[in-house]
mmCIF file of the C-alpha atoms, coordinates in Angstrom:
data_MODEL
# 
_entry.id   MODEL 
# 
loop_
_atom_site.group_PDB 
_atom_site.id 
_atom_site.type_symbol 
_atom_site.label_atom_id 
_atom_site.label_alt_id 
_atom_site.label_comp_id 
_atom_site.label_asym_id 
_atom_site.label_entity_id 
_atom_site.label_seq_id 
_atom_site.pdbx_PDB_ins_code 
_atom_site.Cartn_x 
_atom_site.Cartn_y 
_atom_site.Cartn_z 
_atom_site.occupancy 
_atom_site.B_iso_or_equiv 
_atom_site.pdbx_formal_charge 
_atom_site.auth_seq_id 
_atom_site.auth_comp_id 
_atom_site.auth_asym_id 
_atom_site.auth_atom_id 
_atom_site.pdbx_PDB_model_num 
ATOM 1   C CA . UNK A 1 1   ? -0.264  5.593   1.340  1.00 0.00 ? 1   UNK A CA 1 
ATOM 2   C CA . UNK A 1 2   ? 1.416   7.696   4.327  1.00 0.00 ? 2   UNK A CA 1 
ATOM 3   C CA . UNK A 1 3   ? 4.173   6.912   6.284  1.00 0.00 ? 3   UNK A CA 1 
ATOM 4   C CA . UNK A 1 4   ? 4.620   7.064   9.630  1.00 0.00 ? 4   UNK A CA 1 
ATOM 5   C CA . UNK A 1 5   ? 6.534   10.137  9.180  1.00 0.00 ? 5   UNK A CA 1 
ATOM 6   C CA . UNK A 1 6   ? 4.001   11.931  7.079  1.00 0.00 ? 6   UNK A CA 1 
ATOM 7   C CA . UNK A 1 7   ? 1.536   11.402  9.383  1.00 0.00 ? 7   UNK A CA 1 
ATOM 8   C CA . UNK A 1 8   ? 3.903   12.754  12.473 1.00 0.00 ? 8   UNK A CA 1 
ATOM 9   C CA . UNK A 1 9   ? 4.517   15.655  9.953  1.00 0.00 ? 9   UNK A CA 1 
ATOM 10  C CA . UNK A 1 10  ? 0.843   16.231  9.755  1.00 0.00 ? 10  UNK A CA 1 
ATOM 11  C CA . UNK A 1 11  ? -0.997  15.424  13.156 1.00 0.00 ? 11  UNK A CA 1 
ATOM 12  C CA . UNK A 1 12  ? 2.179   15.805  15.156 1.00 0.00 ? 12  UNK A CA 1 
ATOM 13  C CA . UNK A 1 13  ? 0.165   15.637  18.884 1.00 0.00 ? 13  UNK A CA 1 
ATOM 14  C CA . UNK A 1 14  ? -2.052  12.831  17.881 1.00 0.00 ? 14  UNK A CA 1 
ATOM 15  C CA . UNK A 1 15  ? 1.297   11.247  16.449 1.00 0.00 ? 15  UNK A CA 1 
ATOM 16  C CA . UNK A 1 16  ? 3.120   11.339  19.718 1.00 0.00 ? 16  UNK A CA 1 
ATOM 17  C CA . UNK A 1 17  ? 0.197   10.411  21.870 1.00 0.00 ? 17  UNK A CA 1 
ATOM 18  C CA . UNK A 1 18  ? -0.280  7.255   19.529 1.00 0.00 ? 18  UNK A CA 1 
ATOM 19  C CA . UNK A 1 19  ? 3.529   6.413   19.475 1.00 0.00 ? 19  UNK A CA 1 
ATOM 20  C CA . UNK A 1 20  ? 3.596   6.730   23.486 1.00 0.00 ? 20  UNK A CA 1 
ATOM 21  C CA . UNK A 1 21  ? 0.506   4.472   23.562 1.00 0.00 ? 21  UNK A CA 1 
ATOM 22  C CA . UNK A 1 22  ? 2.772   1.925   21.005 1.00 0.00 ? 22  UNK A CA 1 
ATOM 23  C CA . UNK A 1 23  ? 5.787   1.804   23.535 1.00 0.00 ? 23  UNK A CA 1 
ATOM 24  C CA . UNK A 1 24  ? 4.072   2.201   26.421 1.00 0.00 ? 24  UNK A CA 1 
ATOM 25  C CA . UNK A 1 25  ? 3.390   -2.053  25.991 1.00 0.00 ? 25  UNK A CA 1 
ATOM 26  C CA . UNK A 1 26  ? 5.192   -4.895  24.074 1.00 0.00 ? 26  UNK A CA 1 
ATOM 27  C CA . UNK A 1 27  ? 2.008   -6.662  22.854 1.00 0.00 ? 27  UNK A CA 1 
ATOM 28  C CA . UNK A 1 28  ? -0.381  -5.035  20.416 1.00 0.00 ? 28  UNK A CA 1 
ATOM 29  C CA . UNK A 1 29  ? -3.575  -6.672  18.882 1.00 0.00 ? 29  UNK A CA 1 
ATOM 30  C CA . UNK A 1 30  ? -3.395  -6.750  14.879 1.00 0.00 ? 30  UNK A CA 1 
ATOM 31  C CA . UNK A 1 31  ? -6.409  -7.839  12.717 1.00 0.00 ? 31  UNK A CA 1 
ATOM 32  C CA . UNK A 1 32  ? -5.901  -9.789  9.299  1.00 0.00 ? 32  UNK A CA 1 
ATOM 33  C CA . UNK A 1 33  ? -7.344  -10.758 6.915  1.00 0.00 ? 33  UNK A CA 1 
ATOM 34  C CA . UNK A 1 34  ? -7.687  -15.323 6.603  1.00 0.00 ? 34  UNK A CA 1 
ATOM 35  C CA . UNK A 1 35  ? -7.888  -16.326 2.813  1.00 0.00 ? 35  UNK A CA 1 
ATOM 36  C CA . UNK A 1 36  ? -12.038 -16.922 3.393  1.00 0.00 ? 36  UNK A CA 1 
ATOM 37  C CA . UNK A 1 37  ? -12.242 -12.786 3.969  1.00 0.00 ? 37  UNK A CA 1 
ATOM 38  C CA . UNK A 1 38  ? -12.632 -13.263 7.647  1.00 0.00 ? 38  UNK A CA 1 
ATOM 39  C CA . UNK A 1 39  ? -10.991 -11.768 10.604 1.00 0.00 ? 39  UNK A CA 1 
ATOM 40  C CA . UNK A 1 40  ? -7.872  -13.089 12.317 1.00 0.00 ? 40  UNK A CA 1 
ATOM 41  C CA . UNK A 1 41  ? -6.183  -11.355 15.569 1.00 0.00 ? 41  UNK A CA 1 
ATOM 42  C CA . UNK A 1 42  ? -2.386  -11.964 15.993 1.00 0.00 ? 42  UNK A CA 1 
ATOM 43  C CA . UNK A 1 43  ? -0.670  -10.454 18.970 1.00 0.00 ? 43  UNK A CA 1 
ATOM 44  C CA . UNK A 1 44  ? 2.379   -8.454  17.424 1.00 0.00 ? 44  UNK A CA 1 
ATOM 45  C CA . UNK A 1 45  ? 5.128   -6.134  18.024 1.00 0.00 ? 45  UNK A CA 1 
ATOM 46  C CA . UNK A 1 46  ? 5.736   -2.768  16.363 1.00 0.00 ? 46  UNK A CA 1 
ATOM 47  C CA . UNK A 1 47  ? 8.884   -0.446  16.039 1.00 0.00 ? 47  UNK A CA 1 
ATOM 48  C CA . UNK A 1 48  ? 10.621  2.503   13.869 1.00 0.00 ? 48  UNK A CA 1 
ATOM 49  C CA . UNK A 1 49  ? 12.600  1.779   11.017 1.00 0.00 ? 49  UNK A CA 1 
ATOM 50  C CA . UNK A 1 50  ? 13.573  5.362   9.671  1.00 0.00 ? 50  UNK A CA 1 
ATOM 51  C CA . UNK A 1 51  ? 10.208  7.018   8.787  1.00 0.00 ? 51  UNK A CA 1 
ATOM 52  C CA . UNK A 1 52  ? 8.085   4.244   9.403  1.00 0.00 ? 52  UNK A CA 1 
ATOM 53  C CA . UNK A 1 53  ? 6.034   2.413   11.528 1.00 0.00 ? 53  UNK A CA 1 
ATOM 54  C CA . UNK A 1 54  ? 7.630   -1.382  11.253 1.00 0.00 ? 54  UNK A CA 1 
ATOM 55  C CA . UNK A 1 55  ? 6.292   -4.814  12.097 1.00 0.00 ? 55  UNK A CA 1 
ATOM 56  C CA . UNK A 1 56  ? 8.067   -7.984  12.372 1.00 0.00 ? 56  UNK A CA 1 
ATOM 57  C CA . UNK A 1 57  ? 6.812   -11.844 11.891 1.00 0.00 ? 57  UNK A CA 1 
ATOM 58  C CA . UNK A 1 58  ? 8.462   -15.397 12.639 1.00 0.00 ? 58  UNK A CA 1 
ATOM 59  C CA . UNK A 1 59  ? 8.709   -16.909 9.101  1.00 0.00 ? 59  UNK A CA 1 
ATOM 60  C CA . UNK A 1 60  ? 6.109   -18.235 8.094  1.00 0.00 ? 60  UNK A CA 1 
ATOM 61  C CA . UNK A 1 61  ? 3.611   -16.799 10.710 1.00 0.00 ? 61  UNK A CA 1 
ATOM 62  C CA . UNK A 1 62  ? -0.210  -16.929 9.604  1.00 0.00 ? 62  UNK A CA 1 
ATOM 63  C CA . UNK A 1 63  ? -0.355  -13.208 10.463 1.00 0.00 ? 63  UNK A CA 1 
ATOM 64  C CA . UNK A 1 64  ? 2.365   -12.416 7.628  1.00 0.00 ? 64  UNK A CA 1 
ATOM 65  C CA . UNK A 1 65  ? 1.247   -15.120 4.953  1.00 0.00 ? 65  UNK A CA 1 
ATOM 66  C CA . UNK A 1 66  ? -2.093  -12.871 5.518  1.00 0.00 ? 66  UNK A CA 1 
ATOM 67  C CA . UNK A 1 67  ? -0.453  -9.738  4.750  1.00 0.00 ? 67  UNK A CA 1 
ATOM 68  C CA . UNK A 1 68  ? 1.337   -11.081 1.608  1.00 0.00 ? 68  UNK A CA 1 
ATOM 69  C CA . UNK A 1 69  ? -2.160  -11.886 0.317  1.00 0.00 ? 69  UNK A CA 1 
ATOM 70  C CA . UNK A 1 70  ? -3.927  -8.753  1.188  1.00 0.00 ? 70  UNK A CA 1 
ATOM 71  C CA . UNK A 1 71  ? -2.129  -6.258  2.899  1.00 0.00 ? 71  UNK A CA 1 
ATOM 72  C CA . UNK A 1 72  ? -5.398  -4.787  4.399  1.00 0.00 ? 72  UNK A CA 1 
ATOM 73  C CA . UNK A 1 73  ? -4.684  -4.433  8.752  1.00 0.00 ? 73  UNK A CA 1 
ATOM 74  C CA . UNK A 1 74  ? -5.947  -2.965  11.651 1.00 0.00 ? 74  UNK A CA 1 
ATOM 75  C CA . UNK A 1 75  ? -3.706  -2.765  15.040 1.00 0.00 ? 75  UNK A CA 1 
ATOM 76  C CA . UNK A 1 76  ? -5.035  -2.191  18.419 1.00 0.00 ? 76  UNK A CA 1 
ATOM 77  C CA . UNK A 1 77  ? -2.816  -0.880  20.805 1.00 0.00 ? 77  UNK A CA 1 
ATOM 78  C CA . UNK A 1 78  ? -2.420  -2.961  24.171 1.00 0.00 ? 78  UNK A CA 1 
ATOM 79  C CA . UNK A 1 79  ? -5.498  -1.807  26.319 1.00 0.00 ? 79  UNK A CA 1 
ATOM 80  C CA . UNK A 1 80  ? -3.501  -1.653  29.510 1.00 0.00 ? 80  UNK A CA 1 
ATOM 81  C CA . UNK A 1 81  ? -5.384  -2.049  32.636 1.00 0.00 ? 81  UNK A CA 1 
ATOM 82  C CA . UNK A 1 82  ? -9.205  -0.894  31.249 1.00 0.00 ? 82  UNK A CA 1 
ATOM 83  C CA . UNK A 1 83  ? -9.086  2.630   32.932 1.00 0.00 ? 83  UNK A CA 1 
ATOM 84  C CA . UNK A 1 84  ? -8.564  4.595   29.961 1.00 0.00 ? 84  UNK A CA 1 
ATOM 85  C CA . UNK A 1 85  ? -5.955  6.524   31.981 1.00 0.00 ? 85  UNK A CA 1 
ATOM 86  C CA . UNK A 1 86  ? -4.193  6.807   28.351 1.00 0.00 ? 86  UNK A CA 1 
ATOM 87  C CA . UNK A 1 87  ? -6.369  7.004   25.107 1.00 0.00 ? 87  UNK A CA 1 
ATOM 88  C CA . UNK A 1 88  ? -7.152  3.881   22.980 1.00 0.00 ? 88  UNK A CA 1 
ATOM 89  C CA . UNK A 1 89  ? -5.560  4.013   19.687 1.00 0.00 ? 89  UNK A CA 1 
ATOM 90  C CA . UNK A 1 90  ? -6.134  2.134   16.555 1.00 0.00 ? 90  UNK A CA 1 
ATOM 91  C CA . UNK A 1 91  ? -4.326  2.472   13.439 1.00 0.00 ? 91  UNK A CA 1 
ATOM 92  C CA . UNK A 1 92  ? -5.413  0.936   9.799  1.00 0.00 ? 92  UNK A CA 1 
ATOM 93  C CA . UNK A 1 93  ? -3.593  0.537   6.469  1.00 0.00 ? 93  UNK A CA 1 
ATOM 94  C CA . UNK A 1 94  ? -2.013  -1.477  4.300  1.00 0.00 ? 94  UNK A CA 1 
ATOM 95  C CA . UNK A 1 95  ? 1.291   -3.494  5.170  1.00 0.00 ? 95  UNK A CA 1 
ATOM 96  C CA . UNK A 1 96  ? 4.168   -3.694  2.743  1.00 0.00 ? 96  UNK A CA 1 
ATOM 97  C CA . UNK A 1 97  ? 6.895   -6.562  3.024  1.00 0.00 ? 97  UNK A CA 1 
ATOM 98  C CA . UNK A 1 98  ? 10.418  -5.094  2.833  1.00 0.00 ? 98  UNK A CA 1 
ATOM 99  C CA . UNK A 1 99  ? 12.982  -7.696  1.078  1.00 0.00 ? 99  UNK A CA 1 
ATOM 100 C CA . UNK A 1 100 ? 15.993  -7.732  -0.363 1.00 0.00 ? 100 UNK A CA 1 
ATOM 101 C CA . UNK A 1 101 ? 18.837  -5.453  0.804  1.00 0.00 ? 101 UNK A CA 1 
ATOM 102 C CA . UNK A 1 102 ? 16.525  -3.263  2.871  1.00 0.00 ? 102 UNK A CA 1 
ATOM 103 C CA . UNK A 1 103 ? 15.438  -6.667  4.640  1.00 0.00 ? 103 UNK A CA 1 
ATOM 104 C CA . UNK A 1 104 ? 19.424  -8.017  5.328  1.00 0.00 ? 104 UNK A CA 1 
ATOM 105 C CA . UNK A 1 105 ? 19.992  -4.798  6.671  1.00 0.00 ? 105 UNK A CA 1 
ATOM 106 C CA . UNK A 1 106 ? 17.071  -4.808  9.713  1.00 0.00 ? 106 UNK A CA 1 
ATOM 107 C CA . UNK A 1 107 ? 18.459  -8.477  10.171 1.00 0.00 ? 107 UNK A CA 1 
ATOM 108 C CA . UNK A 1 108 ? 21.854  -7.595  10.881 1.00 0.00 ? 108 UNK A CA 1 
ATOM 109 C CA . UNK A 1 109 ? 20.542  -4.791  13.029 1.00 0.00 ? 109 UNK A CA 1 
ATOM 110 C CA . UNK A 1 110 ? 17.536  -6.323  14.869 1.00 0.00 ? 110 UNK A CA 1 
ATOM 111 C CA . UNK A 1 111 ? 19.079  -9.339  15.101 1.00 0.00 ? 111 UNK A CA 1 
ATOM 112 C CA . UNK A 1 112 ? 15.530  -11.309 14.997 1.00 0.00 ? 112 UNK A CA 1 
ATOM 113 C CA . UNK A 1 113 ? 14.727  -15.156 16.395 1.00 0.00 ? 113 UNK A CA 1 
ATOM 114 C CA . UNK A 1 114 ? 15.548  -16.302 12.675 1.00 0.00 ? 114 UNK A CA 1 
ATOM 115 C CA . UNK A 1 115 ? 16.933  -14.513 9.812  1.00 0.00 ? 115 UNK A CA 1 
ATOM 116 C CA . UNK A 1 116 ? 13.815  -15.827 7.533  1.00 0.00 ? 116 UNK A CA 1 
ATOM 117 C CA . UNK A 1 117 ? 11.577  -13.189 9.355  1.00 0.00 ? 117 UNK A CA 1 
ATOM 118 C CA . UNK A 1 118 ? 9.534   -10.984 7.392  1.00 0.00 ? 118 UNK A CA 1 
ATOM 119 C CA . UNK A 1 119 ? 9.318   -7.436  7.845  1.00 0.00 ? 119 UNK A CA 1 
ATOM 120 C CA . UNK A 1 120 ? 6.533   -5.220  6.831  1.00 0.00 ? 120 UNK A CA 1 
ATOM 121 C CA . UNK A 1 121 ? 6.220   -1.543  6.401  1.00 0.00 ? 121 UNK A CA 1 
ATOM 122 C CA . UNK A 1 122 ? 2.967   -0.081  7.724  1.00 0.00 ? 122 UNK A CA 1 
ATOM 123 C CA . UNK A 1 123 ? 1.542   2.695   5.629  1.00 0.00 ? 123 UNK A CA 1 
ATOM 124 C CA . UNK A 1 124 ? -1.524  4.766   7.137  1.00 0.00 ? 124 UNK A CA 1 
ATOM 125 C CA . UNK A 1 125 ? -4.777  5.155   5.792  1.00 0.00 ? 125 UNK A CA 1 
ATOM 126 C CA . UNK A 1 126 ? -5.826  6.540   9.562  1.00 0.00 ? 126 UNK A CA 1 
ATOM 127 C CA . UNK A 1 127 ? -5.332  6.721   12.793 1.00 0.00 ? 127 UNK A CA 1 
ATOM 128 C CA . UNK A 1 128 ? -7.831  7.409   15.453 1.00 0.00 ? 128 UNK A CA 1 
ATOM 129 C CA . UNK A 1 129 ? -7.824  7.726   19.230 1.00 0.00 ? 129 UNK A CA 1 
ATOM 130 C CA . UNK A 1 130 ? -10.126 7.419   22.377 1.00 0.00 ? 130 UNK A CA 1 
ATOM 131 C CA . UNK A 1 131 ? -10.299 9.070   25.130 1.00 0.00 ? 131 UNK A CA 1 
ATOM 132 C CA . UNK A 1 132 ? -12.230 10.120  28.448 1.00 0.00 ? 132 UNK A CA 1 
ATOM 133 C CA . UNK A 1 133 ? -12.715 14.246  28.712 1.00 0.00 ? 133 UNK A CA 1 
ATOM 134 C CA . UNK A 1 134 ? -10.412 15.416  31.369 1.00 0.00 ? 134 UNK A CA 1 
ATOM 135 C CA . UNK A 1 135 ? -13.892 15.571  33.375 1.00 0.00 ? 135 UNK A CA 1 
ATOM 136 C CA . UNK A 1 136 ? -14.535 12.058  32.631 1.00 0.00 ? 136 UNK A CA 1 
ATOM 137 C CA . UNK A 1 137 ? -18.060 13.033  31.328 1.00 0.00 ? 137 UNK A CA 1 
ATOM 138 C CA . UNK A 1 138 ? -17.607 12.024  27.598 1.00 0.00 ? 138 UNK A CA 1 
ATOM 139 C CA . UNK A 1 139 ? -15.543 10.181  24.926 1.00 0.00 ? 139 UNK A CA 1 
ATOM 140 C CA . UNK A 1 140 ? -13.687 12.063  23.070 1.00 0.00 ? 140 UNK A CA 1 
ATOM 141 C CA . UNK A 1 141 ? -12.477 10.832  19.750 1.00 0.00 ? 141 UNK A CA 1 
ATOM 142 C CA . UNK A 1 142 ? -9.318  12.183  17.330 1.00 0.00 ? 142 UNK A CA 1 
ATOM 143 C CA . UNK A 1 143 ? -9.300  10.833  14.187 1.00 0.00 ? 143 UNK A CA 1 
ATOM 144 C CA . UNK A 1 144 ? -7.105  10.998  11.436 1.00 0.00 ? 144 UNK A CA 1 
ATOM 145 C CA . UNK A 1 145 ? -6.968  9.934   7.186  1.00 0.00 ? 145 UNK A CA 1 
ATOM 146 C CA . UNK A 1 146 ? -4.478  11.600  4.651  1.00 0.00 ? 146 UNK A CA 1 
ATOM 147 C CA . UNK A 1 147 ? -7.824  12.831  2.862  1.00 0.00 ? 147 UNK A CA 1 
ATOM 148 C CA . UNK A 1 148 ? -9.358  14.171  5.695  1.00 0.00 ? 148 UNK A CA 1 
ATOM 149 C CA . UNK A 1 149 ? -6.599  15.411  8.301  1.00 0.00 ? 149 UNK A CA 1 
ATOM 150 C CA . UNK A 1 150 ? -7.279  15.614  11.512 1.00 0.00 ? 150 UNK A CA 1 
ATOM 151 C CA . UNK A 1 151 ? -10.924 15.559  13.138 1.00 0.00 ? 151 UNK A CA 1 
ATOM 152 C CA . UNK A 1 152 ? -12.294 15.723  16.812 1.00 0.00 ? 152 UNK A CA 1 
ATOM 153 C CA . UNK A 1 153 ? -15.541 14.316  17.747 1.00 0.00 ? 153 UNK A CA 1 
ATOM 154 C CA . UNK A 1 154 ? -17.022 14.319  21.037 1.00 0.00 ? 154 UNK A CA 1 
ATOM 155 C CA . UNK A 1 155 ? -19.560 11.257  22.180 1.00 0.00 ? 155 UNK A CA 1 
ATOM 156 C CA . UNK A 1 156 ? -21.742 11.351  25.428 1.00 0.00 ? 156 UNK A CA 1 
# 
């Protein structure tokens, strides 16, 4: 798995355009997994903890219960207004809970709604962005694994 870092490290532009497109809204869309295999969509919040990409739950939350069983997400950044002024990004991987002393420490600092939220770690397995051309006359797509690096594809 790659950390938010790793992948800065790696695809530093595509990094910073995703991260401005991350706190550029509040809410983000993340899929989950239900215990049947199907899809679930959560709205969520993301943040930096150190060198990764963080997300936090209520206690008890569906969305994290999910994530405990199979760790397998997808996150959607907030659309915005539908212009695609700002590329679309979408980022996949696998969500680790963080416990223990690592976990007491983000609740003294984040201060969160209850001190029985979970907090998960969001390793990579890619990243990918789209875009209009800056003459609006195609798609243009930047996508990212560990295995693969960094590819652009253009769509008409």
């Amino acid at each position: 798995m790659t950390s938010w870092q790793e992948f800065a490290e790696q695809a530093p532009e595509l990094a910073e355009s995703v991260r401005a497109r991350l706190e550029a809204a509040k809410h983000h869309v993340l899929a989950t997994l239900r215990r049947d295999g199907s899809p679930r969509v959560s709205g969520t919040e993301v943040g930096w903890r150190g060198p990764d990409l963080t997300m936090g739950s209520m206690p008890g939350a569906r969305k994290a219960l999910d994530l405990r069983r199979d760790p397998r997400f997808a996150l959607h950044t907030n659309p915005d207004d539908g212009s695609m002024a700002a590329p679309d990004a979408k980022i996949a991987g696998r969500a680790v809970e963080v416990t223990g002393d690592e976990l007491r420490a983000w609740v003294e600092e984040a201060k969160p709604p209850s001190e029985d939220s979970h907090l998960f770690r969001l390793d990579l397995t890619e990243v990918t962005t789209t875009g209009l051309a800056d003459d609006h006359t195609h798609l243009v797509i930047r996508h990212w694994t560990p295995a693969e690096g960094l590819r652009t594809f253009k769509r008409t």
